[in-house]
GROMACS .gro file of C-alpha atoms in nm:
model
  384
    1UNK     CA    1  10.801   6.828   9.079
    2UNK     CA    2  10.998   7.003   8.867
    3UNK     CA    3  10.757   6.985   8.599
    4UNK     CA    4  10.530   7.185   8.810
    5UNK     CA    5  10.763   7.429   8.916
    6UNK     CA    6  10.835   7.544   8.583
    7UNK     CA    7  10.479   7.600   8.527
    8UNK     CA    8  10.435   7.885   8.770
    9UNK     CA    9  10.324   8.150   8.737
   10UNK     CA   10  10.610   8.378   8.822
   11UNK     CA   11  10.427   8.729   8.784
   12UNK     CA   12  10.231   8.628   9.047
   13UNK     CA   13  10.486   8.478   9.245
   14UNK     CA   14  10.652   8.813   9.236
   15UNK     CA   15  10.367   9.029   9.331
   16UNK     CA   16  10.300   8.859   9.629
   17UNK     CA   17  10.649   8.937   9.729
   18UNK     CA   18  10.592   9.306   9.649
   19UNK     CA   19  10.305   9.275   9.834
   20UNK     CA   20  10.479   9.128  10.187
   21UNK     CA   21  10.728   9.367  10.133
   22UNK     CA   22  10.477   9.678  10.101
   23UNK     CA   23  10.282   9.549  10.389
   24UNK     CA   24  10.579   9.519  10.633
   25UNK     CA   25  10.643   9.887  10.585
   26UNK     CA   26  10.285   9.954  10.638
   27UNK     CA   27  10.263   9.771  10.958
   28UNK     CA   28  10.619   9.887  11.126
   29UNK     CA   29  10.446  10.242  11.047
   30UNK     CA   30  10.147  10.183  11.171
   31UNK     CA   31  10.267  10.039  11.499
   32UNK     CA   32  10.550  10.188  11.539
   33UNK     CA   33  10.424  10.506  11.770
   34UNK     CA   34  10.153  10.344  11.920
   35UNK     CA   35  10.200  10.207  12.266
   36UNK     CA   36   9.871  10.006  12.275
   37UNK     CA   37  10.020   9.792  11.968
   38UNK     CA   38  10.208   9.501  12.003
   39UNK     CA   39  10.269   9.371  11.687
   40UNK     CA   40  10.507   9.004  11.685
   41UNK     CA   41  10.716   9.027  11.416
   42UNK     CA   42  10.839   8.677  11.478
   43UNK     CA   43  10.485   8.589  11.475
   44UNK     CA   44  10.433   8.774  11.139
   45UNK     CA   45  10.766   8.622  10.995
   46UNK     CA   46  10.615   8.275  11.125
   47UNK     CA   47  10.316   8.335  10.947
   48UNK     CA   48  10.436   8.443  10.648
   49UNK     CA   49  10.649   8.113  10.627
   50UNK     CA   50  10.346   7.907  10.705
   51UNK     CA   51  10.140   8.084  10.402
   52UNK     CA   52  10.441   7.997  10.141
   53UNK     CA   53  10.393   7.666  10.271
   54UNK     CA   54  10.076   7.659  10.233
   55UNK     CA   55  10.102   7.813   9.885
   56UNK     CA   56  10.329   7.577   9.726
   57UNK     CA   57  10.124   7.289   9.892
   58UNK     CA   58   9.782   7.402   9.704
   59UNK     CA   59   9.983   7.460   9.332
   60UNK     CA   60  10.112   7.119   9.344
   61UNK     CA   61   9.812   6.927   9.478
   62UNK     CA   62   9.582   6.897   9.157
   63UNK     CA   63   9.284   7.134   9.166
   64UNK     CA   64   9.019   6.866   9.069
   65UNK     CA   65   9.045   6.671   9.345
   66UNK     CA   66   8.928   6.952   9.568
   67UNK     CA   67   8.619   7.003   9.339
   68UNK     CA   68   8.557   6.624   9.357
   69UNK     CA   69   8.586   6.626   9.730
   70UNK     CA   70   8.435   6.949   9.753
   71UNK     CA   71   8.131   6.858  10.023
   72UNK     CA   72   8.445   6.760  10.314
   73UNK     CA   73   8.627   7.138  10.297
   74UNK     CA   74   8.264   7.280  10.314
   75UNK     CA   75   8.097   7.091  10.557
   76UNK     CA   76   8.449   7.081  10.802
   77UNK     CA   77   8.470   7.487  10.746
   78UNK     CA   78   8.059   7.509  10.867
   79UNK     CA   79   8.137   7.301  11.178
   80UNK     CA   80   8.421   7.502  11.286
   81UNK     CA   81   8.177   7.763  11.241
   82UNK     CA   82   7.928   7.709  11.462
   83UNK     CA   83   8.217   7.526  11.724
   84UNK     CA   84   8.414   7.826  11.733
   85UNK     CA   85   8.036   8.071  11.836
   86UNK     CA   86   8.045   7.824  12.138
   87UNK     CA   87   8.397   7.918  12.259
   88UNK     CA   88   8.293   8.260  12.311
   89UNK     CA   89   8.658   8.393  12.209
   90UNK     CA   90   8.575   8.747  12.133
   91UNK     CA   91   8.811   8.972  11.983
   92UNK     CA   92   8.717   9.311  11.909
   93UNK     CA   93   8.332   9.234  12.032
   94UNK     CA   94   8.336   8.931  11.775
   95UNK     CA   95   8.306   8.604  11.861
   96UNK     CA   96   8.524   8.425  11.585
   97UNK     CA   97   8.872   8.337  11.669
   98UNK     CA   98   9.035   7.982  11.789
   99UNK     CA   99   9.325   8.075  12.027
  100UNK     CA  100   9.598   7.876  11.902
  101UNK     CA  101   9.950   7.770  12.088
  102UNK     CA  102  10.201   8.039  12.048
  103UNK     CA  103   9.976   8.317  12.012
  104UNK     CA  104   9.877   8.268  11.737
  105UNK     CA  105   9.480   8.229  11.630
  106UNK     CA  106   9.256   8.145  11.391
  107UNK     CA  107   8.965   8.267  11.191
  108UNK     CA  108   8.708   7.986  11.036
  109UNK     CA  109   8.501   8.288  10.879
  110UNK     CA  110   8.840   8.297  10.624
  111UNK     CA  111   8.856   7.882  10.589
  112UNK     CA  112   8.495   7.940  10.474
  113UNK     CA  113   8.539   8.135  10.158
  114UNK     CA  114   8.784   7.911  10.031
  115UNK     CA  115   8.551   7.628  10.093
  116UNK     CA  116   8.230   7.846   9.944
  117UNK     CA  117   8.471   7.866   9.628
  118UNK     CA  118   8.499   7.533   9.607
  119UNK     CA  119   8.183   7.427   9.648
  120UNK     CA  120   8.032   7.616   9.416
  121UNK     CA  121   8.220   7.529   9.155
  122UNK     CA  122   8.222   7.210   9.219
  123UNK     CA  123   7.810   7.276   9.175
  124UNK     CA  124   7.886   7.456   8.789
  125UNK     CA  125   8.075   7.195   8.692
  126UNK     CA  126   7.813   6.934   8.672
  127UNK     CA  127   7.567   7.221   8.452
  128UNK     CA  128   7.881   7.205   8.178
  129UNK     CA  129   7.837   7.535   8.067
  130UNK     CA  130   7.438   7.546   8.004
  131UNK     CA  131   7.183   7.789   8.166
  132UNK     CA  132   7.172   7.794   8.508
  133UNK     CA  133   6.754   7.697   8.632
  134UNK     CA  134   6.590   7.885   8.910
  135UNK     CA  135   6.484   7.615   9.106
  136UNK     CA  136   6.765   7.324   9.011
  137UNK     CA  137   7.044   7.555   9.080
  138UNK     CA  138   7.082   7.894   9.172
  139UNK     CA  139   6.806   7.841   9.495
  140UNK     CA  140   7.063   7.571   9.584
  141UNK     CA  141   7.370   7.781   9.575
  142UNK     CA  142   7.221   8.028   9.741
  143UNK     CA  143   7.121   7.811  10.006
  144UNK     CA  144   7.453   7.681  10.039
  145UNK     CA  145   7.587   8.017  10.066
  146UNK     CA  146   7.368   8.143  10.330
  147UNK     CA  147   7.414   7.897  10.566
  148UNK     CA  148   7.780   8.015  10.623
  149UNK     CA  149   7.639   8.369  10.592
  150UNK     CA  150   7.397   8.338  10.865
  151UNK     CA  151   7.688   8.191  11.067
  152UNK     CA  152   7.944   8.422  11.022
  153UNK     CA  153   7.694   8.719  11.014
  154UNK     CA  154   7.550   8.659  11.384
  155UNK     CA  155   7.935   8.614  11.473
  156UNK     CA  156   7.904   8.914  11.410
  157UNK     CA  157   8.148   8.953  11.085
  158UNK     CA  158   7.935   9.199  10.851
  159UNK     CA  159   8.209   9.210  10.667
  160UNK     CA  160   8.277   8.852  10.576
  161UNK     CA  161   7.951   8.758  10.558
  162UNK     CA  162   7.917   9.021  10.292
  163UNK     CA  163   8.230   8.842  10.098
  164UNK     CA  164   8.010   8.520  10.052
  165UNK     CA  165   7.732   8.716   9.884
  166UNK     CA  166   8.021   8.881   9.638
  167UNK     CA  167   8.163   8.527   9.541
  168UNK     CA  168   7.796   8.412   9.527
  169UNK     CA  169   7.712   8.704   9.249
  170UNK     CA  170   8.062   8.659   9.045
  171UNK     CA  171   8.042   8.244   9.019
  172UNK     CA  172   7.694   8.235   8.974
  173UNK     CA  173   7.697   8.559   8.684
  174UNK     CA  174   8.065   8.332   8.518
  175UNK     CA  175   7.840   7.998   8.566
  176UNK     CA  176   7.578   8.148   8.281
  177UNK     CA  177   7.302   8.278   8.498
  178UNK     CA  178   6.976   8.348   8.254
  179UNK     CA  179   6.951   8.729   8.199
  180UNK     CA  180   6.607   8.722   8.318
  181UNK     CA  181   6.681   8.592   8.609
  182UNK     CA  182   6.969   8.801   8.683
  183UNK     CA  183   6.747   9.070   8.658
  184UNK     CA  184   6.494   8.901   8.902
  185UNK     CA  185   6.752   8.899   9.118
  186UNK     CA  186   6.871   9.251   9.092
  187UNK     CA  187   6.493   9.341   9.187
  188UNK     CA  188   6.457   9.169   9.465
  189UNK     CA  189   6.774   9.263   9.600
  190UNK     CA  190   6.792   9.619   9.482
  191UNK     CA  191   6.427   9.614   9.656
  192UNK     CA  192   6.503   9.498   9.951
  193UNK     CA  193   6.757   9.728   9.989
  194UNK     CA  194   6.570  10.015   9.950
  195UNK     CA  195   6.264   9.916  10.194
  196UNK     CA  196   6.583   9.838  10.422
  197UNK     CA  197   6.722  10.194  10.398
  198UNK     CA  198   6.374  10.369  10.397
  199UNK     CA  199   6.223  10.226  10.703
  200UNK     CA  200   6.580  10.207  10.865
  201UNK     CA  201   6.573  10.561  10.814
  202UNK     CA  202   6.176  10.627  10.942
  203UNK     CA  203   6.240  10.475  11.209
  204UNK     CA  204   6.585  10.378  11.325
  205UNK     CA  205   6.555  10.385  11.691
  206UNK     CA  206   6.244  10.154  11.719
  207UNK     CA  207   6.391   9.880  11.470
  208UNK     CA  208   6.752   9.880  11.657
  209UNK     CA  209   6.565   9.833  11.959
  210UNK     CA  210   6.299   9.547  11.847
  211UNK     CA  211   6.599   9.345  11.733
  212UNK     CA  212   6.866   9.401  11.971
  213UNK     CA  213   6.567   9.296  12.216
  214UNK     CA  214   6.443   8.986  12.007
  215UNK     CA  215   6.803   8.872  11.826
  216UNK     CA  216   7.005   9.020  12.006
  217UNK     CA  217   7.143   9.203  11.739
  218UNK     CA  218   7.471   9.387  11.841
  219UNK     CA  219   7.473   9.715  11.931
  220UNK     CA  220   7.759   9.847  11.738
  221UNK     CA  221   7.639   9.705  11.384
  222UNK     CA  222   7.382  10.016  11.447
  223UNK     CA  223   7.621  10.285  11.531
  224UNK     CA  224   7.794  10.179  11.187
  225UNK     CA  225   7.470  10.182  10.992
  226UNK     CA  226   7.403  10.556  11.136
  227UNK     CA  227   7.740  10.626  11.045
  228UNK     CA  228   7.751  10.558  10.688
  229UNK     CA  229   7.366  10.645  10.630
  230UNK     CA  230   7.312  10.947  10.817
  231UNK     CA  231   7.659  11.100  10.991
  232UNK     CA  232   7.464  11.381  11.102
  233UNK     CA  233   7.245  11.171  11.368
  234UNK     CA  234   7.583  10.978  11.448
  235UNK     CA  235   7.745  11.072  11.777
  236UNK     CA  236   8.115  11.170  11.736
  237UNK     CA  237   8.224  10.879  11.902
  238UNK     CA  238   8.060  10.661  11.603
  239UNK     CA  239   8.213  10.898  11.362
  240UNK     CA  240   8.552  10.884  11.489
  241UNK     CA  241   8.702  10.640  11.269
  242UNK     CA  242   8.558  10.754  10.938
  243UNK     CA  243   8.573  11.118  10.983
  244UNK     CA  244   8.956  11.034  11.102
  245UNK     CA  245   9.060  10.811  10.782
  246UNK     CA  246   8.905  11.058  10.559
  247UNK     CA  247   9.075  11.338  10.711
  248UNK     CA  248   9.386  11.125  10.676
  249UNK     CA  249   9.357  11.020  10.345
  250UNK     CA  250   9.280  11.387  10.210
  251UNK     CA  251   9.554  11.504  10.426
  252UNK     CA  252   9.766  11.324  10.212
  253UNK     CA  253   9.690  11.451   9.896
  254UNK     CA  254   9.946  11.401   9.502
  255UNK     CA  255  10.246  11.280   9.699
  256UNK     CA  256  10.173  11.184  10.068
  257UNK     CA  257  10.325  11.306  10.390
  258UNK     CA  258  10.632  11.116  10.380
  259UNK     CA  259  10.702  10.763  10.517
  260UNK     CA  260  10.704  10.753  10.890
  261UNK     CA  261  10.523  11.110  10.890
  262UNK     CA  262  10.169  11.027  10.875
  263UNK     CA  263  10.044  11.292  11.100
  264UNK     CA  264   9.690  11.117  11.209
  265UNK     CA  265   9.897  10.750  11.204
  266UNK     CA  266  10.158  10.876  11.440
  267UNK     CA  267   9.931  11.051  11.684
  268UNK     CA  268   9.753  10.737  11.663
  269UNK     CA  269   9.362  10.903  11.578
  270UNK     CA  270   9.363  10.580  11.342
  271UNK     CA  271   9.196  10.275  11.492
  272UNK     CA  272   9.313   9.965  11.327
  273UNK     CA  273   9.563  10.148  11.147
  274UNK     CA  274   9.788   9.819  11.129
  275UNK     CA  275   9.515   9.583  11.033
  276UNK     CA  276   9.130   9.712  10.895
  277UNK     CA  277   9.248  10.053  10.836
  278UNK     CA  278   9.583   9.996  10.680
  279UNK     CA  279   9.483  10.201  10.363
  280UNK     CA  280   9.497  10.541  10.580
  281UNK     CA  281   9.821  10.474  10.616
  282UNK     CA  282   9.934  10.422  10.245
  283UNK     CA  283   9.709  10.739  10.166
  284UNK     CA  284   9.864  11.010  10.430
  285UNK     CA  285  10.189  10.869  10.384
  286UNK     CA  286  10.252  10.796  10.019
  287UNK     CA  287   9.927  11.025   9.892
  288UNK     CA  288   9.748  10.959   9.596
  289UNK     CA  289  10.034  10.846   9.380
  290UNK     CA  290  10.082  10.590   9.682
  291UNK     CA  291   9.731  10.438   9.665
  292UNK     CA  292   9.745  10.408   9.296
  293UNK     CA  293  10.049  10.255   9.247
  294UNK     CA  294   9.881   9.965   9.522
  295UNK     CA  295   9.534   9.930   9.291
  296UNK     CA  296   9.753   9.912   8.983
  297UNK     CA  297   9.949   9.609   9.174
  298UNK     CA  298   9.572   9.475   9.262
  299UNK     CA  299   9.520   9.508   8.904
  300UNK     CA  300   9.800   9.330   8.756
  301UNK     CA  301   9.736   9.058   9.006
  302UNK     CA  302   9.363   9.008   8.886
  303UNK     CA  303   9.467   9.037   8.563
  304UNK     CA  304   9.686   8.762   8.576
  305UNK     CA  305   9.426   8.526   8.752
  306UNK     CA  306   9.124   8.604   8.487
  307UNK     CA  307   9.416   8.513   8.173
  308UNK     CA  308   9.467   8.182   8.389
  309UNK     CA  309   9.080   8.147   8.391
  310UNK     CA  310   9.011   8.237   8.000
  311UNK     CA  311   9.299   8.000   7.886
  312UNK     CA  312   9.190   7.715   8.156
  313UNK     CA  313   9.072   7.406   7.991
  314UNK     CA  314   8.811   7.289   8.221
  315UNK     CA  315   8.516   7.433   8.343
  316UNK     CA  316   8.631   7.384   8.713
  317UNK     CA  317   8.946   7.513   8.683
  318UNK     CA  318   8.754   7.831   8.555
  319UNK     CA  319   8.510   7.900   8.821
  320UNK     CA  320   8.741   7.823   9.107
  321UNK     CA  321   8.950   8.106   8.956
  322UNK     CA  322   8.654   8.340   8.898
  323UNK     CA  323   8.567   8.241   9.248
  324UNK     CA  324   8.880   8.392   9.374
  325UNK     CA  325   8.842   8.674   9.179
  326UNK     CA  326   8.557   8.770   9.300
  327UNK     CA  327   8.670   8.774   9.663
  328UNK     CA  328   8.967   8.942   9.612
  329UNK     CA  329   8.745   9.258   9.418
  330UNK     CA  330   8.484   9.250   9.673
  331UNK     CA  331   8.724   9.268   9.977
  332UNK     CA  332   8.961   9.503   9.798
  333UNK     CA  333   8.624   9.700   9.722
  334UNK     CA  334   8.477   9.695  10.077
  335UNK     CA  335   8.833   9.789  10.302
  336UNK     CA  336   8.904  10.065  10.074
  337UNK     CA  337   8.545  10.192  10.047
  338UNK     CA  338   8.452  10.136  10.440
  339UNK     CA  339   8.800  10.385  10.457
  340UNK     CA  340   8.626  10.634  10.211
  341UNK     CA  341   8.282  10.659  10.307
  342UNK     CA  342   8.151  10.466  10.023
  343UNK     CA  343   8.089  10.152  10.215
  344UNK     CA  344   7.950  10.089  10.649
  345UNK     CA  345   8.303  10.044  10.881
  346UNK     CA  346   8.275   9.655  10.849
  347UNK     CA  347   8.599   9.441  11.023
  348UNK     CA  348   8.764   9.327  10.718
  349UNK     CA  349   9.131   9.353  10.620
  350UNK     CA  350   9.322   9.439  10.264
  351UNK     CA  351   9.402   9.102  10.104
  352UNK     CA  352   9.805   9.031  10.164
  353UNK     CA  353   9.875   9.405  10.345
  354UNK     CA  354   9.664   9.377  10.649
  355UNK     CA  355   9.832   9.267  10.933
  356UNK     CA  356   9.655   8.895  11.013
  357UNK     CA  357   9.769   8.510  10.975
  358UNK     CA  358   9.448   8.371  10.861
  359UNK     CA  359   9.360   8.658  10.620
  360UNK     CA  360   9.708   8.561  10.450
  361UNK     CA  361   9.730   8.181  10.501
  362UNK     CA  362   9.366   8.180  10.343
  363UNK     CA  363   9.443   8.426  10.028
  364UNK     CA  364   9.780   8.217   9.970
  365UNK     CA  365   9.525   7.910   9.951
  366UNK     CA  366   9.345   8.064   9.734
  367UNK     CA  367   9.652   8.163   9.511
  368UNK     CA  368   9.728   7.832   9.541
  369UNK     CA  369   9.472   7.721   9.388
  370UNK     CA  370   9.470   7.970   9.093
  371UNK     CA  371   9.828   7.813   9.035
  372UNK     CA  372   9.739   7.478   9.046
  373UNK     CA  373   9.467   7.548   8.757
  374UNK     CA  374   9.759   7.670   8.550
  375UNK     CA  375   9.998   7.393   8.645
  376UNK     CA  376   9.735   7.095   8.630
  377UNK     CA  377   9.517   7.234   8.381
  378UNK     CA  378   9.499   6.894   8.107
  379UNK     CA  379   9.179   6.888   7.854
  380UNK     CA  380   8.950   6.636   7.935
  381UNK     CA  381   8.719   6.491   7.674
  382UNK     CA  382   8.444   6.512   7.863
  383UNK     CA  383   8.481   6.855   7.981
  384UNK     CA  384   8.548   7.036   7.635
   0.00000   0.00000   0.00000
């Protein structure tokens, strides 16, 4: 044990404390003036004990037996999946969520990523290292992918679902994808795409209506489409949030208004502000200085991670860090971009700032595992 301890990674031990230590601020500020708000802090205290926990229990617990076991994670995280659509539990119009004793719930849309991670590198490993086929492999991984996707798309989580895809495209690029392919793929999805926005935009009222009729498609995953594609045929009410966080953002400008003076926070225009939209709050209150000190801690963070991937002596250990990688960059990508106008309003939170137990148990699994390919990580014959 103590072995193991020694071989932690401390920088990244200490940027996850930097990180619950940023993200308290954030959330007493964010909730702090608004009455319909009640955020636990024993609850988040609680929580943040249970993701240590949880932490220290994935770094010691050797990362190869979760890629030899991988099929049990993945196939318990899809049956929670479709269990939990049959509770009904919405939160937020979303029907995702296990109420748990003490308040407390949970989200198997998060348990699924980890899993997804796992299983596809458990699927690499057994290529050791040669070109990825069409057929033999990357069909397969996609299909395993979109299974949870469909699931946690028609939950509806756009913004989860849309994770999957991201740690599809970075363990699948890391697990020597052909270029041609790679480029087939770009086609077809930068085609698809495009016929998507162009007859979206032809005719948006007649294809919102034809699937909210036929799959019952939800109502509110157009209003964000119109929002990010055309604000100008948005009503205000769909425009709120955006046009709010960008105003807030802006408003904050080199050196932010001050902490606890977020104008648009504190007069509570910001929906989410303590969870989704927690960004607006680091930008109006701590400006752009703020915001960039918070990438540069992302930064440092993935930094870390990719050095324990390049110096990892197996394969697996590799591609379950590249894995994590790639959902940290995508999610990091997507909350600040949704906030910015680069990216549709999607319900997905900043990785370790968000307010949200099963956004942080799940990324302190995934850390864990990161740390356990550094602590475990012994040559094998085989494997070189």
């Amino acid at each position: 044990m103590l072995a193991k301890l020694k071989k932690l990674d401390l920088t990244i031990i200490f940027l996850l404390m930097v990180f619950m230590a940023i993200s308290s601020l954030l959330v007493y500020s964010a909730d702090i003036d608004d009455p319909t708000i009640s955020v636990s802090w024993s609850k988040m205290i609680i929580s943040y004990m249970i993701a240590l926990i949880a932490l220290m229990g994935a770094s010691f617990l050797d990362y190869r037996l979760l890629v030899r076991f991988a099929v049990y994670p993945y196939a318990i995280s899809v049956i929670l999946l479709v269990v939990v659509l049959k509770f009904d539990q919405k939160i937020n119009g979303a029907s995702g969520w296990f109420q748990l004793p003490g308040g407390f719930s949970f989200q198997p849309a998060e348990l699924i990523k980890v899993a997804l991670i796992i299983a596809l590198a458990a699927w690499l490993h057994k290529r050791r290292g040669e070109d990825l086929r069409l057929l033999q492999d990357i069909v397969p991984m996609g299909l395993i992918t979109l299974l949870p996707f469909g699931l946690v798309f028609i939950q509806p989580d756009l913004g989860n679902a849309i994770i999957l895809i991201g740690i599809l495209i970075g363990m699948v690029w890391i697990g020597n994808i052909k270029y041609s392919h790679a480029l087939l793929a770009f086609i077809v999805l930068g085609g698809g795409l495009f016929a998507f926005f162009y007859f979206y935009s032809m005719y948006p009222k007649e294809i919102s209506g034809y699937l909210v009729e036929h799959f019952h498609f939800k109502d509110h995953w157009f209003q964000r489409i119109n929002t990010f594609l055309d604000p100008s045929q948005a009503s205000r009410d769909e425009r709120y949030q955006m046009e709010n966080s960008l105003r807030a953002i802006g408003s904050g400008g080199l050196t932010g208004e001050g902490y606890l003076n977020g104008s648009s926070i504190h007069s509570n225009f910001i929906p989410y502000a303590y969870s989704d939209s927690i960004f607006v709050v680091v930008g109006e209150e701590f400006g752009f200085r703020g915001a960039a000190v918070l990438l540069m801690l992302y930064f440092f963070l993935i930094y870390r991670m990719i050095l324990i991937a390049i110096q990892s002596k197996n394969r697996s250990g590799s591609y379950l860090v590249v894995g994590v990688v790639a959902m940290y960059v995508f999610q990091i990508f997507e909350n600040i971009g949704m906030l910015i106008g680069l990216m549709p309003l999607t319900g997905i939170t900043l990785p370790f700032i968000s307010y949200g137990g099963s956004s942080l148990l799940i990324n302190m699994l995934c850390i864990g595992m990161v740390l356990s390919v550094k602590i475990h990580d012994i040559a094998i014959e085989d494997d070189k």
